[in-house]
Structures are given as C-alpha cells and as structure tokens.
Coordinates of C-alpha atoms in Angstrom, one line a residue:
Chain A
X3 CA 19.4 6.9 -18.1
X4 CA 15.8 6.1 -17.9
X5 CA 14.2 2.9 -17.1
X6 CA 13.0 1.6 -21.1
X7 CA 16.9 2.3 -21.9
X8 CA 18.3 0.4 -18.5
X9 CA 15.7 -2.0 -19.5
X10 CA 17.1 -2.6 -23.0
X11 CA 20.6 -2.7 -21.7
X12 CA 20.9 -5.4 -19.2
X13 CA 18.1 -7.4 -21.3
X14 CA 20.6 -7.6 -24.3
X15 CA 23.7 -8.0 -22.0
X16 CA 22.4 -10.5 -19.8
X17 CA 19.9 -12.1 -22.6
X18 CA 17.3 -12.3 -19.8
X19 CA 13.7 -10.6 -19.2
X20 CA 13.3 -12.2 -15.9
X21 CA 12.7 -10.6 -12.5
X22 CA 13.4 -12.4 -8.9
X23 CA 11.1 -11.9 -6.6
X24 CA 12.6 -11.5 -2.8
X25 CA 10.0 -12.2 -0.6
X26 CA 12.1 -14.0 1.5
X27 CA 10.5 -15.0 4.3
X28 CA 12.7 -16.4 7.5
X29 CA 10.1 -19.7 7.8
X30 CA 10.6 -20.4 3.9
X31 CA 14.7 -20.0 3.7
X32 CA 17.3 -22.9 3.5
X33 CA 17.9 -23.2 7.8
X34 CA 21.8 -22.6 7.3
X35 CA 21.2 -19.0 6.6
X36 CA 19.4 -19.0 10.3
X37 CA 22.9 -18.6 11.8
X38 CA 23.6 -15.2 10.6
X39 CA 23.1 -12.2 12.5
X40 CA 20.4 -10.9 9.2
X41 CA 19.6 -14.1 7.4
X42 CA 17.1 -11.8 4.6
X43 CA 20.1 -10.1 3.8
X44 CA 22.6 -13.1 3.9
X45 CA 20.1 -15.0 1.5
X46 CA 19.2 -12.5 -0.8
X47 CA 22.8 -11.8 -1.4
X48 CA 23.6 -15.3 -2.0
X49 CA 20.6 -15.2 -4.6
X50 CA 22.1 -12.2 -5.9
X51 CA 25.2 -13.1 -6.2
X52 CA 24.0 -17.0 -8.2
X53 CA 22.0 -15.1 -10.1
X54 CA 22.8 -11.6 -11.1
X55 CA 24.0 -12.7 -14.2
X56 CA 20.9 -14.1 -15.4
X57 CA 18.1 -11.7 -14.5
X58 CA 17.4 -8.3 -15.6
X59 CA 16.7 -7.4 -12.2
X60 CA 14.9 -7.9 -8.8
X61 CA 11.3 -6.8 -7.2
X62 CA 11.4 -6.2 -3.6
X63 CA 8.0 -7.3 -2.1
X64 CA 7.8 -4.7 0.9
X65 CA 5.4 -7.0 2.9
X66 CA 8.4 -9.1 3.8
X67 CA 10.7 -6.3 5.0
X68 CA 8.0 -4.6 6.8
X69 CA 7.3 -7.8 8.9
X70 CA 10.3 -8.0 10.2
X71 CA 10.3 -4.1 11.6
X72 CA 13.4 -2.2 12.3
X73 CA 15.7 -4.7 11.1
X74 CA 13.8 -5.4 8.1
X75 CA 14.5 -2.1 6.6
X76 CA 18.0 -2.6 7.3
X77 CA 17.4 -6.0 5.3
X78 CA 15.8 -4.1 2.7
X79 CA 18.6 -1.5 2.4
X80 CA 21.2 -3.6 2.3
X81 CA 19.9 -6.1 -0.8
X82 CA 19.7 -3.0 -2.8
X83 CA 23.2 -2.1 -1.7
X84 CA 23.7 -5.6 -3.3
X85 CA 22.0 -5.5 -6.5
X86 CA 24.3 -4.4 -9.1
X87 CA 23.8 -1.0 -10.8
X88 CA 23.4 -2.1 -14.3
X89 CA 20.1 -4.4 -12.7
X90 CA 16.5 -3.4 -12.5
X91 CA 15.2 -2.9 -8.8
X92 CA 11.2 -2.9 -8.6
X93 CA 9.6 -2.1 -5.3
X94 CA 6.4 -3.9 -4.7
X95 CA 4.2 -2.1 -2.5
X96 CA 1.6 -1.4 -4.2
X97 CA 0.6 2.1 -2.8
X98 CA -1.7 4.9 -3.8
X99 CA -3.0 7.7 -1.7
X100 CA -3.8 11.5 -1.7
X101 CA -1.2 13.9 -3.3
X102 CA 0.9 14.6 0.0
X103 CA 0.9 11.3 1.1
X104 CA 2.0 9.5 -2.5
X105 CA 4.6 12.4 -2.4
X106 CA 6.4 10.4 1.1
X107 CA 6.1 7.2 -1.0
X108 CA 7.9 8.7 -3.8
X109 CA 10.5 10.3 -1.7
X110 CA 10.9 7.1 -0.1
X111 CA 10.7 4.8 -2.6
X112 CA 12.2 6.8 -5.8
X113 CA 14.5 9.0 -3.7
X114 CA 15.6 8.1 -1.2
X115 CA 15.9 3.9 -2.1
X116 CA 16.2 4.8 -5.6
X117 CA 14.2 1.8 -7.2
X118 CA 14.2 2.1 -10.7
X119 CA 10.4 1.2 -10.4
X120 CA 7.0 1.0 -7.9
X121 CA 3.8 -0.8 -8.5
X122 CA 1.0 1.6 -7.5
X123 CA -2.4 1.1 -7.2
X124 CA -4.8 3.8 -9.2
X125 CA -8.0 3.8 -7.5
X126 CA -7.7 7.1 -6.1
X127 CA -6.7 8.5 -9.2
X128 CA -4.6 10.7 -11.1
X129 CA -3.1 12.7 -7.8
X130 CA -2.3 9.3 -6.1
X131 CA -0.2 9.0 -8.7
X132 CA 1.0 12.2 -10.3
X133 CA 3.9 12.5 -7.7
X134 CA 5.5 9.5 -9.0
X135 CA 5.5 10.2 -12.5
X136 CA 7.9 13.8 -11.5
X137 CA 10.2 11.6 -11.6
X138 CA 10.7 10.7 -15.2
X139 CA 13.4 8.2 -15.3
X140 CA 11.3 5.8 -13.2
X141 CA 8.2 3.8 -14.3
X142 CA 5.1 3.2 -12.0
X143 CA 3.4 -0.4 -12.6
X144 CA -0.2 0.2 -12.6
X145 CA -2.3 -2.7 -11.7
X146 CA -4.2 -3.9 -14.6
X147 CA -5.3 -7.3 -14.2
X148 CA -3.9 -9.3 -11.8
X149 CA -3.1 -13.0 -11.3
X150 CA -5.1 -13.7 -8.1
X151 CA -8.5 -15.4 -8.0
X152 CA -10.1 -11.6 -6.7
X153 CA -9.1 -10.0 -10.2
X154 CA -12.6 -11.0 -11.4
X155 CA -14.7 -9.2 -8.3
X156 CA -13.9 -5.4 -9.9
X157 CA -11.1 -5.9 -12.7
X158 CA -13.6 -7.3 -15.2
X159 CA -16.4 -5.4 -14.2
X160 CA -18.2 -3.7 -17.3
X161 CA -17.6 0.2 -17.6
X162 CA -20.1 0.5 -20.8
X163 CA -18.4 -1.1 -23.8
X164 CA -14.4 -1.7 -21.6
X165 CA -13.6 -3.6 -18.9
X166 CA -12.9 -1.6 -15.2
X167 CA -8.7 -2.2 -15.9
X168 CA -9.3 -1.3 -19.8
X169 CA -10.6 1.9 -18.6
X170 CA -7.6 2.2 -16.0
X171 CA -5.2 1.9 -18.4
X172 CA -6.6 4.3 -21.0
X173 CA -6.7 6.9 -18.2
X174 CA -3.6 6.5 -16.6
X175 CA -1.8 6.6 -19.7
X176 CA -3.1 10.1 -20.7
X177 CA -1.3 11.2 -17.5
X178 CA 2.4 11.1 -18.7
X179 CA 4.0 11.6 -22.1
X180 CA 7.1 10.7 -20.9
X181 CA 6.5 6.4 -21.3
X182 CA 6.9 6.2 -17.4
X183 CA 3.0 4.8 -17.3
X184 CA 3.4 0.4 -17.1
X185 CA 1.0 -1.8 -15.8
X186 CA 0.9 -5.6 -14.2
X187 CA -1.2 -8.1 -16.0
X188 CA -0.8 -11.8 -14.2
X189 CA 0.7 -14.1 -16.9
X190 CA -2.8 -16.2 -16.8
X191 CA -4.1 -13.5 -18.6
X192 CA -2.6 -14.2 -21.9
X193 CA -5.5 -13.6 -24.5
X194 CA -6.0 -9.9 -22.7
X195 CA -1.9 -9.6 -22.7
X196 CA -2.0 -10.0 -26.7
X197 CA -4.6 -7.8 -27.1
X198 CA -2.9 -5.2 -25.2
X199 CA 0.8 -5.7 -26.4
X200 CA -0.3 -5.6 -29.8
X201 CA -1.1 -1.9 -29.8
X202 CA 1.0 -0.9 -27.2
X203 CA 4.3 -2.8 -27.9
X204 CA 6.1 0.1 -25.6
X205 CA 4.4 0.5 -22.3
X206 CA 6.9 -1.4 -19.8
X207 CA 5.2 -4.8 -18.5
X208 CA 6.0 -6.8 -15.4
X209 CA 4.1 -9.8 -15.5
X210 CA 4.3 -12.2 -12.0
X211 CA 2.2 -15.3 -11.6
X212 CA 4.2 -18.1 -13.2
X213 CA 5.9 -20.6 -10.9
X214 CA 4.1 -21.0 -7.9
X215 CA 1.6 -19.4 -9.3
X216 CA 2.3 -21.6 -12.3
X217 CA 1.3 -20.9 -16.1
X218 CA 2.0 -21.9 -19.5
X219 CA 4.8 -20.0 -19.9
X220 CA 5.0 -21.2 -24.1
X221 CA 1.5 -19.8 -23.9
X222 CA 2.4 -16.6 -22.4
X223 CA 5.2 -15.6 -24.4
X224 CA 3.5 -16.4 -27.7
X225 CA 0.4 -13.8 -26.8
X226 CA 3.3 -11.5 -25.8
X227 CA 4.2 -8.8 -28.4
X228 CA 5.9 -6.4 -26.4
X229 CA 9.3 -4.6 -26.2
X230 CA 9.4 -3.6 -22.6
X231 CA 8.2 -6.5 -20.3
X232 CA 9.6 -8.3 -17.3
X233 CA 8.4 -11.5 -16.2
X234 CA 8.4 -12.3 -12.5
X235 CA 9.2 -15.4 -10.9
X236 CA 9.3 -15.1 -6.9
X237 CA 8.7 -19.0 -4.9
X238 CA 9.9 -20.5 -8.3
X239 CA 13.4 -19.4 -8.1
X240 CA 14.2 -18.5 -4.5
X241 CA 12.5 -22.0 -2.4
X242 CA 13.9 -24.4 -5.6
X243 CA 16.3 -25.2 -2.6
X244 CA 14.3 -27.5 0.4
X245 CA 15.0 -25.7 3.6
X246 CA 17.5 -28.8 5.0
X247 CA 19.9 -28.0 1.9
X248 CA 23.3 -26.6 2.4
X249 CA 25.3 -24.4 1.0
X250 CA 26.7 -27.1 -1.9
X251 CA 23.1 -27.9 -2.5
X252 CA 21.3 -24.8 -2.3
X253 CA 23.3 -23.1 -4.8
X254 CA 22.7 -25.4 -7.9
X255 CA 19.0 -25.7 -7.4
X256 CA 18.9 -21.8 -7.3
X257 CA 21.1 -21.9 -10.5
X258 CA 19.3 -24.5 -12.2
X259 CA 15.5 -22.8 -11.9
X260 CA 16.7 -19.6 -12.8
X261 CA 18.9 -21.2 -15.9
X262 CA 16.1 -23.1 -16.8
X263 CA 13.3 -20.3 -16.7
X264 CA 15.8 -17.7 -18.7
X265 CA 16.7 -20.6 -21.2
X266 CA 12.5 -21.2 -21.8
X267 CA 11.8 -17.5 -22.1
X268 CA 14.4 -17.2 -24.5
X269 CA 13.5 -20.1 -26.6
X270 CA 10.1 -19.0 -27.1
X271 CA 10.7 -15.6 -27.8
X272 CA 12.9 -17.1 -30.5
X273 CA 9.7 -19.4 -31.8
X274 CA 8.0 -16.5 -31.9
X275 CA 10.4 -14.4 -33.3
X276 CA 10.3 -11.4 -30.4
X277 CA 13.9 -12.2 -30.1
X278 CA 15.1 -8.9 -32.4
X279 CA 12.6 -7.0 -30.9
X280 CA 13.3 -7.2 -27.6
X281 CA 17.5 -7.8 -27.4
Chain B
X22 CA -13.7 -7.0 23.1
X23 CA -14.0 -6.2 19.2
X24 CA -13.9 -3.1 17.3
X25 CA -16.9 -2.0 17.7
X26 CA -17.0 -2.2 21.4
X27 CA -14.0 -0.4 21.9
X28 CA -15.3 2.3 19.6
X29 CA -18.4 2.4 21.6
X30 CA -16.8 2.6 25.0
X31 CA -14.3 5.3 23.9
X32 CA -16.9 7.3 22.2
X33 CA -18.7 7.1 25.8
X34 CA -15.9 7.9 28.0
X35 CA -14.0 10.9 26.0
X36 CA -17.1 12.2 24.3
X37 CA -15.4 12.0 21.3
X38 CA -15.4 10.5 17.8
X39 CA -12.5 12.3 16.6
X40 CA -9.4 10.6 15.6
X41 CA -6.6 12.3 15.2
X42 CA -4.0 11.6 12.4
X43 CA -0.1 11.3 13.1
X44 CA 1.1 12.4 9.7
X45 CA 4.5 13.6 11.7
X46 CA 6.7 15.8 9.2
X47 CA 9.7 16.7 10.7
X48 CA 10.0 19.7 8.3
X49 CA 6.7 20.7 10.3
X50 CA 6.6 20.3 13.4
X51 CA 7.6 23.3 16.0
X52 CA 11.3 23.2 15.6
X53 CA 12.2 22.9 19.9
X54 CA 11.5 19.2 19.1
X55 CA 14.4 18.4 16.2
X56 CA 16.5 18.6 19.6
X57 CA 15.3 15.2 20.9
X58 CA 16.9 11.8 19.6
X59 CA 13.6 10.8 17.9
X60 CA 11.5 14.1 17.5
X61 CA 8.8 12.0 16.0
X62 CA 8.0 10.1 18.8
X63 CA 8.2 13.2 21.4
X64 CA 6.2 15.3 18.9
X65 CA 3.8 12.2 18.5
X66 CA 3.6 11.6 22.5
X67 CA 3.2 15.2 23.5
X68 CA -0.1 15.2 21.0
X69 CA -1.1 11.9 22.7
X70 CA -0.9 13.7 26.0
X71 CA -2.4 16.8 25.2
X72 CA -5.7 15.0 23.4
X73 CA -6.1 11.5 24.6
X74 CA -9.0 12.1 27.3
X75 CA -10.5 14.5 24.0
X76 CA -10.5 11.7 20.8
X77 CA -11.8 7.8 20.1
X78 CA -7.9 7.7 18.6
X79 CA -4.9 7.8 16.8
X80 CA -4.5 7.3 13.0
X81 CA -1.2 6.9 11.9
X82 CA -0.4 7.0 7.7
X83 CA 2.7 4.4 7.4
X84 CA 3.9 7.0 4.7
X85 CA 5.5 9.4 7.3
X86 CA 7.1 6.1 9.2
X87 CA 8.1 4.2 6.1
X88 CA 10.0 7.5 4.8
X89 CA 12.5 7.7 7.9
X90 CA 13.7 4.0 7.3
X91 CA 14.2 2.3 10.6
X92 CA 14.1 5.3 12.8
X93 CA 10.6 5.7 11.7
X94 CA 9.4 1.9 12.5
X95 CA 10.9 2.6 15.7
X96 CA 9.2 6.3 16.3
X97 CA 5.9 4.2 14.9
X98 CA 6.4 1.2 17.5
X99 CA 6.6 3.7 20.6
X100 CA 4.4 5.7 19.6
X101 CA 1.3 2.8 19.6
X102 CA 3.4 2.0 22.9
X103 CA 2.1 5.4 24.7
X104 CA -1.5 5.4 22.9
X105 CA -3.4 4.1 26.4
X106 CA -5.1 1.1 25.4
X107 CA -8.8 2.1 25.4
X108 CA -8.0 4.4 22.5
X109 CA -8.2 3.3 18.9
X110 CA -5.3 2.4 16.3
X111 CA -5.7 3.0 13.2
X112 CA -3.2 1.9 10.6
X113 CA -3.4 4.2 7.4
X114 CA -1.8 1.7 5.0
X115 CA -4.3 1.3 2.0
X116 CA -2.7 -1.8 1.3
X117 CA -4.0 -4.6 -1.0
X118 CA -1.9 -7.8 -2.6
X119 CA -2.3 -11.3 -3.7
X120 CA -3.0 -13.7 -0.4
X121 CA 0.5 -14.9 1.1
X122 CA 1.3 -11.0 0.5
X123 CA -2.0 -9.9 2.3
X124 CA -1.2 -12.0 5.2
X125 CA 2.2 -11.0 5.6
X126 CA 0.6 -7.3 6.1
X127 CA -2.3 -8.6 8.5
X128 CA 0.3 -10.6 10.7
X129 CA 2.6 -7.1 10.5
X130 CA -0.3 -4.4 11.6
X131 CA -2.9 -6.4 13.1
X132 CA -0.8 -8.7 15.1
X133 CA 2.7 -7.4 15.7
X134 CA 1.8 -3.9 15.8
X135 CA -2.5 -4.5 17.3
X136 CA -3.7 -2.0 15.2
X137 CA -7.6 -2.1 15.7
X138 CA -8.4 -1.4 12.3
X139 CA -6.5 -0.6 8.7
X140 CA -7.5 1.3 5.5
X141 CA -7.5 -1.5 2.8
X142 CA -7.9 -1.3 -1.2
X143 CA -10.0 -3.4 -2.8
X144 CA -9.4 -3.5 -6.2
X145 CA -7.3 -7.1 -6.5
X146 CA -10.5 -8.4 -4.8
X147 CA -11.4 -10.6 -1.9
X148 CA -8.2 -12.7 -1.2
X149 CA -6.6 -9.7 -1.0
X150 CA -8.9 -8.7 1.9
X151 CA -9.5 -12.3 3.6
X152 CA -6.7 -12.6 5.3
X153 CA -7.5 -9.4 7.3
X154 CA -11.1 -10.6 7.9
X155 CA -10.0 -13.9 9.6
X156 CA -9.0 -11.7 12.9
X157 CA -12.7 -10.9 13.1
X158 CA -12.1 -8.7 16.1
X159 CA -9.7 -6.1 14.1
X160 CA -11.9 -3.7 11.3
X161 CA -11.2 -3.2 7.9
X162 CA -11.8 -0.1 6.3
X163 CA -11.9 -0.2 2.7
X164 CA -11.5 2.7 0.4
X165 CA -14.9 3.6 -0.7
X166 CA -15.1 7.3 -1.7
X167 CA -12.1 9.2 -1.5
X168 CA -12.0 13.1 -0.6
X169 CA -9.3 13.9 -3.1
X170 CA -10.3 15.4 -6.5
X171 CA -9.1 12.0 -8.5
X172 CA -12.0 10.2 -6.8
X173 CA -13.9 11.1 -9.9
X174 CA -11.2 9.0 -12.0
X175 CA -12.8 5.8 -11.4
X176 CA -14.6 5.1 -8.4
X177 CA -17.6 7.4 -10.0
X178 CA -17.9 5.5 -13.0
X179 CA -20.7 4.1 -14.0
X180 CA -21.1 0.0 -13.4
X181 CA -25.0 -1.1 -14.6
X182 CA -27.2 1.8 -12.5
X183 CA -24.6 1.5 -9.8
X184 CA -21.3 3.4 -9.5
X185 CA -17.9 1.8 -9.2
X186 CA -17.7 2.4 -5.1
X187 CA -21.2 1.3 -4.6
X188 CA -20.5 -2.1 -6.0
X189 CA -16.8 -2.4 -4.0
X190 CA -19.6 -1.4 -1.3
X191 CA -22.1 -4.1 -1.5
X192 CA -19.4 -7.1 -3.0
X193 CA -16.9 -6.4 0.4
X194 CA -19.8 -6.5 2.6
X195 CA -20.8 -10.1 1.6
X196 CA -17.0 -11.2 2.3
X197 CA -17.8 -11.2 6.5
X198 CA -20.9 -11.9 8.7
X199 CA -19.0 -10.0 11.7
X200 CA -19.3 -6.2 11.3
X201 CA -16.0 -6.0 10.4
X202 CA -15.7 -4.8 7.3
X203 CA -16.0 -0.8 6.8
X204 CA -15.3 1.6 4.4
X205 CA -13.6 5.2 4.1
X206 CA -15.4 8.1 3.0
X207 CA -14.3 11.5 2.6
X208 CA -16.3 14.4 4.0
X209 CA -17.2 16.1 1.0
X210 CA -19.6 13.2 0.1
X211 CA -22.3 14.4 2.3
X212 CA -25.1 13.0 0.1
X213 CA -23.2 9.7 -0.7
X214 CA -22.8 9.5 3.1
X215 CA -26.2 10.0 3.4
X216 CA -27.6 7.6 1.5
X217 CA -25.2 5.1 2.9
X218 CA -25.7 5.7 6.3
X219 CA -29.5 6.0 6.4
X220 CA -29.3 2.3 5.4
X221 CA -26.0 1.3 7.4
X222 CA -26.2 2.6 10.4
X223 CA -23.5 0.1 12.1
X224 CA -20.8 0.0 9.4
X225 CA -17.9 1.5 10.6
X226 CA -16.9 4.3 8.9
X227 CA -13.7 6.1 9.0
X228 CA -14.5 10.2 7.6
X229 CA -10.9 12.0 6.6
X230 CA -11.3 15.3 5.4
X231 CA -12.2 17.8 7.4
X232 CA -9.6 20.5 8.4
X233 CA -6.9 20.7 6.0
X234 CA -8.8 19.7 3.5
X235 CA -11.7 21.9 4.9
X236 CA -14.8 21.0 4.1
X237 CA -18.3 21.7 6.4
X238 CA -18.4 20.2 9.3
X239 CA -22.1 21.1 10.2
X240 CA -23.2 20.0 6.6
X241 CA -21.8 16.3 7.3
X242 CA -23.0 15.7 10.8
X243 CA -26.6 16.5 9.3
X244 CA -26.2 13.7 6.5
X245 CA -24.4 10.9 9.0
X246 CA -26.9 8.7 10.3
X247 CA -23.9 6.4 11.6
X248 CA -23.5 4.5 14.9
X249 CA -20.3 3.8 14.4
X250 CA -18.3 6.6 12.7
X251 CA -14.9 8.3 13.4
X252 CA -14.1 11.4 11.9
X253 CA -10.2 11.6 11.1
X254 CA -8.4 15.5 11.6
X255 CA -4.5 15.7 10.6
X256 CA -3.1 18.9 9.5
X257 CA -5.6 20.7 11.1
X258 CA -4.5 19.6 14.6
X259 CA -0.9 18.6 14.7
X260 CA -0.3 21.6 12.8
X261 CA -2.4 24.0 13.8
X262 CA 0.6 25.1 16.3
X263 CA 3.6 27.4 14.4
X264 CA 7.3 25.9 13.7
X265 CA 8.7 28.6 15.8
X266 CA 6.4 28.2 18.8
X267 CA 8.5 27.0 22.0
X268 CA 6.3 24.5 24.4
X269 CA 4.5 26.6 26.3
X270 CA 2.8 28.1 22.8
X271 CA 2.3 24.6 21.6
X272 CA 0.3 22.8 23.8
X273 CA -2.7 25.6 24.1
X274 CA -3.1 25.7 20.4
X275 CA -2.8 21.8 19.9
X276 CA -5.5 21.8 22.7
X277 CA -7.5 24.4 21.5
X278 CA -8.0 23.0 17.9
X279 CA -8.9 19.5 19.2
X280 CA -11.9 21.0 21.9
X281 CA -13.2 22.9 19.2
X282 CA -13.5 20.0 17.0
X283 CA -14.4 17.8 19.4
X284 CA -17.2 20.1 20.8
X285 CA -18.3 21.1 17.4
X286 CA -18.8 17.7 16.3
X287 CA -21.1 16.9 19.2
X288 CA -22.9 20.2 19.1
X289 CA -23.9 19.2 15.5
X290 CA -24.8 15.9 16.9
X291 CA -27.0 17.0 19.3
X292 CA -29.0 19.6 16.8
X293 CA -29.3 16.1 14.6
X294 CA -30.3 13.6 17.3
X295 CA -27.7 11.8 16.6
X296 CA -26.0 12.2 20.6
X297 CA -27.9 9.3 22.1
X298 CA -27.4 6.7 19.2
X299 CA -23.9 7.3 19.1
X300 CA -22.1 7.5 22.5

C-alpha cells in the first residue's frame, strides 16, 4: 500500500487529517513523566495512546531525538514501535545531500525505520533526492514555502516570471511519475496554498504552523482544495497540559485540543464542501 | 580561541589544510575490523592515528552515524573523543529548520558534541541559521555551490544579474559581524571560487570534492585566494586501502594517500604564493 492510499484510509476511518507533532522535549513535558527510566517514550506513548484515534498520523521531529544521543534513538525507535500500523509516521529531518549520502538517509529513514514519509530539502537537487523517490510507496515533503519569518530571504525570491519555491516545485515534480513528490507550505501561506491546490489537488500536503505557530485555521481550510494534505499541530496538542499536571489532568487537556482541532478541521471542510473529496 | 584561530594554528603546526572525511561504511572498510565490538570507531581511530600530525581535521557526515541507530551515536561520540583537541570538527549535517528546531541542533553539535563548525542549508532563511550564529566562536558553513551535478537545479538560476548561490552568499554574510559564517564549495567551481575568494580572502571555506569525486587539484589551488580554507578528502583516503588488506597493508596506503595530498596541496600552494598567507 502506498502512502496516497494509507492516507485515504485512516483519514476516512479516523475522520481526521491531523498530524501530532513529537518534539517532545524533557524541559517542556508534564514533570510526572520525569520518573521514568525514558520519559520521551513514556510520553509519547501516552499521547499516542489519547490520541491515536483521532489523528491520521504523527511527524517525528529528529532534532529532539538527536539531542538526547544514544538513548534518544532508542526513544525514537520505540514511539514508532508504538504508533499503530494503519497511522501515518513522517520523519522530520529535513535532509538533502549528494547521491551516496541521501542513499544512508533513505536506508535509514525509509528502510530501516520505515516512515511512511521524510521532508527533504532540494537545494542540491535532483540526486539529493532521487534515492528517496526508489522507494515508491513513500512520499518526500519538499520544502516549498515555509512558516517561519526566513521563508521571505530566498523562498520568494524572483526566478524571471515564478517565485524560487514555484520553480522548486515544478522541478521536483518532473522527477517522479509515481505521485511520491509532496511539498510543505506553512499554513500562513494560504493565498499561495489555493493557488497551488487548485491545479494540483493530488500532490500530498503537510502543512505545520498553526497552534503555536497559530493561524486562521477557517482561513486555511477554505484556500485548501486538496485531496492529499495533512495538517500539523506540534506545541498545540502535546504542551495543552501545564507541566505541574498529573496524570488525571494531563490526559483531558491532551484530549480536548486534539478533539477540538479535528472537530474545526472537519467543520470547515464541511463549509467548504472538501468533505467528499477528501473522506 | 575561535574558529579561525584554531584553523590557523593547526594549518601552522601539521602543514596541512586537509580534512579528512569519516564517511565510515562498514560494507567498506578492510574486513580485519568487523571483528571489533564497534568497527566504526576502531576503523575511525586507526585513521585518526595514522593522519592526525598530517590534516587541519576531521569531517564527519551524520549520515553514516545516524544509519547505525544508537551504535552509531556512540561510534560518533568516541570517535570526537580521540580527535586531539587542536584538530578541527566538522559536523557534516546540512541541517536547516524553523528556530526552537535550529536550536535543538546547535545545542546537540555545537555544544554537546563541540563540533567547531557544521554544514548548514540556508533555504528556510535566517532564523534557521541564528541560533548557530549566537556561539560566535563555532563556524557555520553554508551550502553555497555544491560539487554534485544537481547543483545546476537551482542554485545556478538566475536571481536579477546574480545567481541563486551568490545571493544566499551576500544575504548570510550580513546575518554576523564575527567571521563566522562560511560557505561550502565544491572543487569543480574553480572560477566561482575564484571570483569569491579574490574578494573574500578570510571567509572560511570548506572545499569537498577532490578524490572520489576527482577533480584537479592543481587547477583549484591556482584559483583559491583563501586564508582560511580546508579542503575535505573522503573516499579517496579511508578507502584508498582494499577490504581484504590485513593491518599491516592498511596503514601504509591510508598514510600514503594522505602525504600525497597533503604535500600536493602545499606544492601547489607554494607555485601560487599562497604558502605564507595561509599557514
């Protein structure tokens, strides 16, 4: 099963195009989880485990596994033991190098891990990133635009008549026939989101940058007209819990943000009548 | 003591501004070495010991650590344990992420691990770099012009009258007053090198690209008008010795392929001048 049909699947079984971030971080987590011997793992499984029901799958920031070394890998390995198979797993790590080099990250992070997805950065071009699209069940996320501040130092620059990530996608997507070529446009970026979706309602999406990053998320959805997108929510879902909370508290605040940004999502799509496209 | 400094000493004291890249493969290396617990780290230290009073340092691509799980962080974290400390480390990483991602990297190679420098992208823009830049004594090297044949992709195209890698160029050099942002140039882009260097002398540079991916050595030195350069050699050294050799064939070709780089290098310099600005 590719990713567009695992995509499909858990999005019309668990009515849900939402992505949890895991950047857990050990200063950030409720302090109850401090006790156990791996508190990343302990945590992420209790997020799992509150929310897997409600998501169509995680993304796995590797800045916060590689911080923590040796037994952040362990961490790492173990939450995707966790994550049911039927779920989306997205590795964040945003790599791109020279053909041998992109061939270890895909080995690592396609093979060996078997994420159903990687975001991958293309400014080294189509070698950086032709090892990755061998394997045609998964997607690469291209970055596009993003949702920091920096997108407008190169993003936007003017290539004649297109924008720098205009001219990124078109190329990358003349790399693969097999619809394994997505991209990551930050959810502030709604007006460039419609223009894109429009005319390419197909090429998987993962959009971060609402909740702590915070957008109009009615906004968002209504320049949206695509069939293959994940939105991310990292901070928004996994700190909704302060970090004196126990476990009777933690657990309902966890439950309540991701409830409430699965319920909104699905709303608007409904306004906007995406809801038969993309169930 | 900054970058710079150290580059300078090292340069002095080994005669040297060869790094040498630990891109450990364990389906490469001579084979008497799968015997040892970690064969990455013994391969890794007997290099270290055969070329440390030859090179400025070590350059090690996080894609060979990453893709051994936690053995490899472990191989990674004793292997910067037996670089001596006047040597350079040089985290290949090409990383680049939004800012509370960013920092998560810089506090994980700069200061758990003391790299003295990483490769950076810069395509999400400056708060994906600043975070590196605050530890003003640690380099950046940002990905300028790459040596692989998908440079041409994008980092060639045409912004106004300047190209795509020009402006990354002259935008990430107004993001620090303190020398210590630098950029990566493969050595097949003598005359890009040229131009740049005749009017950067003391940006460091970091030049992968010679050896395996053989390109003219002579031809380079002649355009590199740089104070503070290294020039990076993987395959060609770590490799240059058989699978089947036993230790006592090892070590003579490891050490033969770094002299002769080494001694080639400064020939070169010395036909261009360049001896007494740069050691």
């Amino acid at each position: 099963m590719n990713y567009s049909e695992k995509l499909q699947k858990i999005v019309s079984k668990n009515k849900s195009n939402v992505v949890i971030g895991l950047d857990t971080d050990l200063n950030k987590i409720p302090e109850y989880f401090l006790k156990y011997k791996d508190p990343v793992f302990e945590f992420n499984k209790k997020i799992i485990e509150i929310t897997k029901k409600h998501v169509a799958g995680y993304k796995l920031n590797m800045a916060f596994y590689e911080c923590l070394e040796e037994k952040g890998i362990s961490a790492l390995k173990q939450t995707l033991a966790a994550i049911p198979n039927d779920l989306l797993k997205i590795c964040d790590a945003k790599r791109g190098d020279i053909d041998n080099t992109a061939e270890m990250y895909a080995v690592t992070y396609f093979d060996k891990y078997d994420f159903d997805a990687i975001t991958l950065n293309a400014y080294m071009g189509k070698d950086s990133i032709a090892p990755f699209l061998k394997r045609k069940d998964k997607v690469v996320f291209i970055l596009a635009l993003t949702s920091n501040s920096g997108h407008t130092d190169f993003q936007k620059l003017n290539i004649g008549s297109k924008y720098l990530y205009e001219e990124i996608i078109e190329k990358s997507l003349s790399w693969s026939k097999d619809n394994n070529v997505g991209f990551v446009f930050g959810a502030n970026h709604t007006e460039e989101i419609n223009n894109f979706t429009s005319s390419n309602p197909d090429v998987p999406l993962l959009i971060p940058g609402i909740g702590a990053q915070s957008n109009d998320l009615k906004n968002l959805i209504s320049n949206l007209h695509s069939n293959s997108f994940v939105i991310n929510s990292s901070r928004g879902i996994i700190y909704s819990a302060e970090k004196n909370y126990n476990s009777n508290e933690f657990e309902p605040a966890v439950r309540l943000s991701i409830m409430n940004l699965k319920n909104d999502i699905n709303k608007y799509k409904k306004e906007n009548s995406l809801h038969n496209q993309s169930t």
